[in-house]
Amino acid sequence: MPLKNSFDLPKFFTLSPPLSYFEDETVWLNLTNSVEFKPIYYNEAFPEKYSMEDIKKIATEAFKQTIRIHDQKVLLDVLEKDPDMIHKIGIKPSNISNIIEFNPSFAHNVLAILLKSTVSTDYLSAIIKTALNMSLNSLEVVNRLASSMELPTEFLHLYILNCIEACEKMTDERFQKRSVRILCVFLQSLVRKKKIDINDISIEIESFCITFSKIKEATELYKICKTF
């Protein structure tokens, strides 16, 4: 016959831990007490006032380094209100290439504004010159502009011809192949989107493709030119 437990187990009582107060402890806000708790605002959520000197300083930084998105917006807001302010804040055709290199997205937005104004011609001429360096950022900016608006035909033709010339003059074979591939992809995009009439510069493009026929992208571009 099994033995029965003749006594009860003792009951243990767990004491509540003491509450400690920490200076940086999160406090449940009593919103009815407006004196003790004041809301904290995020400063950049509200427009700031910038002097012309401040704006010029931001523009100068854009020539030398990547600038914050907030600073880009400050400059774009100024230009959207008055495109002629471009000269006063220091962005000139002579330094637009620097902005393209350090801030391509911002450069695209600036040029998109200027192309709708009367001050665009000199800036387009400056972009054509950047093609002689076969800058990847320059190609990106022009591609985005061509996708979002109608660019002058003469501008696109001169830009393309300068890019072709730059590729043909390169002495570094590895860099040359890379540049040819990038340019071919860029041209394929323009042709497919019907941003250029291939017949206007077909001789130059076909000659370029034949010169670099060992490169796959050049062969594909040649076939596309014959199709359109």
Short mmCIF file of C-alpha atoms in Angstrom, two decimals:
data_model
loop_
_atom_site.label_atom_id
_atom_site.label_comp_id
_atom_site.label_asym_id
_atom_site.label_seq_id
_atom_site.Cartn_x
_atom_site.Cartn_y
_atom_site.Cartn_z
CA MET A 1 0.00 0.00 0.00
CA PRO A 2 1.57 3.32 -1.13
CA LEU A 3 2.52 5.82 1.50
CA LYS A 4 0.65 9.07 1.55
CA ASN A 5 2.29 12.39 2.09
CA SER A 6 1.29 13.34 5.57
CA PHE A 7 2.37 16.96 5.39
CA ASP A 8 1.74 19.91 3.11
CA LEU A 9 4.54 21.48 1.09
CA PRO A 10 5.49 24.95 2.29
CA LYS A 11 4.24 27.87 0.29
CA PHE A 12 6.82 30.24 -1.12
CA PHE A 13 6.01 33.90 -1.57
CA THR A 14 7.86 35.87 -4.24
CA LEU A 15 8.50 39.43 -3.31
CA SER A 16 8.02 42.13 -5.89
CA PRO A 17 11.37 43.57 -7.03
CA PRO A 18 12.12 47.09 -5.87
CA LEU A 19 11.51 49.78 -8.48
CA SER A 20 14.55 51.82 -9.34
CA TYR A 21 14.39 55.23 -10.95
CA PHE A 22 16.74 56.05 -13.82
CA GLU A 23 17.27 59.55 -15.09
CA ASP A 24 17.10 58.47 -18.75
CA GLU A 25 14.10 56.18 -18.23
CA THR A 26 11.28 56.50 -20.74
CA VAL A 27 8.35 58.30 -19.17
CA TRP A 28 4.72 57.80 -20.08
CA LEU A 29 3.67 61.22 -21.24
CA ASN A 30 0.73 62.78 -19.55
CA LEU A 31 -0.49 64.88 -22.44
CA THR A 32 -2.80 66.82 -20.18
CA ASN A 33 0.21 68.35 -18.49
CA SER A 34 1.42 70.78 -21.16
CA VAL A 35 3.81 72.52 -18.81
CA GLU A 36 6.02 69.55 -17.98
CA PHE A 37 6.16 67.99 -21.45
CA LYS A 38 6.83 69.97 -24.60
CA PRO A 39 6.82 68.38 -28.10
CA ILE A 40 10.13 68.11 -29.94
CA TYR A 41 10.02 69.08 -33.62
CA TYR A 42 12.24 67.80 -36.38
CA ASN A 43 13.80 70.99 -37.71
CA GLU A 44 14.18 69.88 -41.33
CA ALA A 45 10.45 69.18 -41.55
CA PHE A 46 9.90 72.92 -41.73
CA PRO A 47 11.25 75.34 -44.33
CA GLU A 48 14.32 77.30 -43.30
CA LYS A 49 15.28 80.77 -44.38
CA TYR A 50 18.47 80.92 -46.40
CA SER A 51 20.38 84.04 -47.35
CA MET A 52 21.87 84.43 -50.80
CA GLU A 53 25.29 83.79 -49.29
CA ASP A 54 24.06 80.49 -47.84
CA ILE A 55 22.68 79.44 -51.22
CA LYS A 56 25.92 80.37 -52.99
CA LYS A 57 27.87 78.36 -50.44
CA ILE A 58 25.76 75.26 -51.08
CA ALA A 59 26.19 75.69 -54.85
CA THR A 60 29.97 75.99 -54.42
CA GLU A 61 30.03 72.75 -52.43
CA ALA A 62 28.17 71.01 -55.28
CA PHE A 63 31.18 71.67 -57.55
CA LYS A 64 33.53 69.85 -55.18
CA GLN A 65 31.61 67.09 -53.43
CA THR A 66 28.30 65.28 -53.07
CA ILE A 67 25.81 67.50 -51.27
CA ARG A 68 22.89 66.48 -49.05
CA ILE A 69 19.47 65.89 -50.59
CA HIS A 70 18.11 68.65 -48.36
CA ASP A 71 20.65 71.11 -49.80
CA GLN A 72 19.82 69.98 -53.34
CA LYS A 73 16.18 70.75 -52.67
CA VAL A 74 17.06 74.24 -51.40
CA LEU A 75 18.85 75.06 -54.68
CA LEU A 76 16.15 73.48 -56.84
CA ASP A 77 13.42 75.46 -55.07
CA VAL A 78 15.29 78.68 -55.89
CA LEU A 79 15.71 77.74 -59.56
CA GLU A 80 12.13 76.57 -59.99
CA LYS A 81 10.88 79.96 -58.83
CA ASP A 82 13.32 81.86 -61.06
CA PRO A 83 15.63 79.99 -63.49
CA ASP A 84 17.57 83.21 -64.09
CA MET A 85 18.90 82.88 -60.53
CA ILE A 86 21.28 80.25 -61.93
CA HIS A 87 23.87 82.94 -62.63
CA LYS A 88 23.53 84.61 -59.23
CA ILE A 89 24.10 81.43 -57.22
CA GLY A 90 27.23 80.60 -59.21
CA ILE A 91 26.21 77.62 -61.36
CA LYS A 92 27.75 78.36 -64.76
CA PRO A 93 28.39 76.44 -67.99
CA SER A 94 32.06 76.33 -67.00
CA ASN A 95 31.36 74.35 -63.82
CA ILE A 96 28.25 72.33 -64.73
CA SER A 97 30.56 69.42 -65.63
CA ASN A 98 31.78 69.32 -62.00
CA ILE A 99 28.21 69.13 -60.74
CA ILE A 100 27.53 66.28 -63.17
CA GLU A 101 30.50 64.34 -61.78
CA PHE A 102 29.78 64.88 -58.08
CA ASN A 103 25.98 65.20 -58.10
CA PRO A 104 24.55 63.61 -61.29
CA SER A 105 20.98 63.34 -59.97
CA PHE A 106 21.00 66.98 -58.89
CA ALA A 107 22.57 68.01 -62.23
CA HIS A 108 19.74 66.27 -64.07
CA ASN A 109 17.13 68.17 -62.06
CA VAL A 110 18.91 71.50 -62.60
CA LEU A 111 19.19 70.95 -66.35
CA ALA A 112 15.56 69.82 -66.55
CA ILE A 113 14.58 73.22 -65.13
CA LEU A 114 16.98 75.17 -67.35
CA LEU A 115 15.83 73.41 -70.53
CA LYS A 116 12.41 74.96 -70.01
CA SER A 117 13.93 78.43 -69.78
CA THR A 118 15.90 80.74 -72.06
CA VAL A 119 19.28 80.09 -70.46
CA SER A 120 19.75 76.49 -71.60
CA THR A 121 21.88 76.86 -74.75
CA ASP A 122 25.24 77.51 -73.07
CA TYR A 123 24.69 74.65 -70.63
CA LEU A 124 23.90 72.20 -73.42
CA SER A 125 27.11 73.24 -75.16
CA ALA A 126 29.00 72.53 -71.94
CA ILE A 127 27.45 69.05 -71.71
CA ILE A 128 28.54 68.30 -75.28
CA LYS A 129 32.13 68.96 -74.18
CA THR A 130 31.82 66.46 -71.31
CA ALA A 131 31.27 63.75 -73.93
CA LEU A 132 34.92 64.06 -74.95
CA ASN A 133 35.84 62.54 -71.58
CA MET A 134 33.30 59.71 -71.93
CA SER A 135 32.01 60.37 -68.43
CA LEU A 136 29.64 57.70 -67.15
CA ASN A 137 27.79 60.30 -65.07
CA SER A 138 27.42 62.51 -68.12
CA LEU A 139 25.85 59.64 -70.08
CA GLU A 140 23.52 58.96 -67.16
CA VAL A 141 22.39 62.60 -67.00
CA VAL A 142 21.79 62.85 -70.76
CA ASN A 143 19.96 59.52 -70.80
CA ARG A 144 17.64 60.65 -68.00
CA LEU A 145 17.03 63.99 -69.72
CA ALA A 146 16.26 62.28 -73.03
CA SER A 147 13.84 59.92 -71.28
CA SER A 148 11.95 62.70 -69.52
CA MET A 149 11.78 65.36 -72.24
CA GLU A 150 12.50 66.20 -75.85
CA LEU A 151 16.11 67.29 -76.29
CA PRO A 152 17.27 69.33 -79.30
CA THR A 153 18.24 67.01 -82.14
CA GLU A 154 21.45 68.89 -82.87
CA PHE A 155 22.52 68.58 -79.24
CA LEU A 156 22.04 64.80 -79.19
CA HIS A 157 23.87 64.33 -82.48
CA LEU A 158 26.88 66.41 -81.40
CA TYR A 159 26.97 64.68 -78.02
CA ILE A 160 26.93 61.23 -79.64
CA LEU A 161 29.61 62.14 -82.17
CA ASN A 162 31.86 63.45 -79.39
CA CYS A 163 31.36 60.21 -77.44
CA ILE A 164 32.30 58.18 -80.51
CA GLU A 165 35.39 60.31 -81.06
CA ALA A 166 36.39 59.90 -77.40
CA CYS A 167 36.12 56.10 -77.63
CA GLU A 168 38.15 55.92 -80.82
CA LYS A 169 41.00 57.99 -79.33
CA MET A 170 41.41 55.95 -76.15
CA THR A 171 44.75 54.22 -75.75
CA ASP A 172 43.89 52.05 -72.74
CA GLU A 173 42.35 48.97 -74.39
CA ARG A 174 40.53 47.77 -71.28
CA PHE A 175 39.01 51.18 -70.58
CA GLN A 176 38.18 51.57 -74.27
CA LYS A 177 36.19 48.31 -74.38
CA ARG A 178 34.29 49.30 -71.24
CA SER A 179 33.48 52.74 -72.67
CA VAL A 180 32.35 51.28 -76.01
CA ARG A 181 29.99 48.89 -74.23
CA ILE A 182 28.49 51.69 -72.15
CA LEU A 183 28.08 53.96 -75.18
CA CYS A 184 26.46 51.18 -77.22
CA VAL A 185 23.92 50.49 -74.47
CA PHE A 186 23.22 54.23 -74.25
CA LEU A 187 22.66 54.47 -78.02
CA GLN A 188 20.47 51.36 -78.07
CA SER A 189 18.27 52.98 -75.43
CA LEU A 190 17.93 56.19 -77.47
CA VAL A 191 17.09 54.29 -80.65
CA ARG A 192 14.51 52.02 -79.02
CA LYS A 193 12.83 54.98 -77.33
CA LYS A 194 12.89 56.83 -80.67
CA LYS A 195 14.74 59.74 -79.12
CA ILE A 196 17.03 60.00 -82.16
CA ASP A 197 16.54 59.40 -85.86
CA ILE A 198 19.24 56.87 -86.58
CA ASN A 199 19.26 57.78 -90.27
CA ASP A 200 20.67 61.23 -89.51
CA ILE A 201 23.93 59.82 -88.13
CA SER A 202 23.77 56.26 -89.43
CA ILE A 203 27.11 56.50 -91.26
CA GLU A 204 29.00 57.52 -88.12
CA ILE A 205 27.29 54.96 -85.89
CA GLU A 206 27.69 52.07 -88.35
CA SER A 207 31.35 52.93 -88.82
CA PHE A 208 31.77 52.96 -85.04
CA CYS A 209 30.09 49.55 -84.75
CA ILE A 210 32.29 48.06 -87.47
CA THR A 211 35.44 49.42 -85.82
CA PHE A 212 34.51 47.68 -82.57
CA SER A 213 32.72 44.69 -84.11
CA LYS A 214 34.48 42.29 -81.71
CA ILE A 215 32.49 43.79 -78.86
CA LYS A 216 29.08 42.18 -78.43
CA GLU A 217 27.20 45.41 -77.68
CA ALA A 218 28.57 47.06 -80.83
CA THR A 219 27.33 44.16 -82.96
CA GLU A 220 23.89 44.40 -81.35
CA LEU A 221 23.78 48.14 -81.99
CA TYR A 222 24.68 47.58 -85.64
CA LYS A 223 21.79 45.12 -86.03
CA ILE A 224 19.38 47.59 -84.39
CA CYS A 225 20.53 50.35 -86.75
CA LYS A 226 19.74 48.12 -89.72
CA THR A 227 16.32 47.27 -88.29
CA PHE A 228 15.08 50.82 -87.68
#
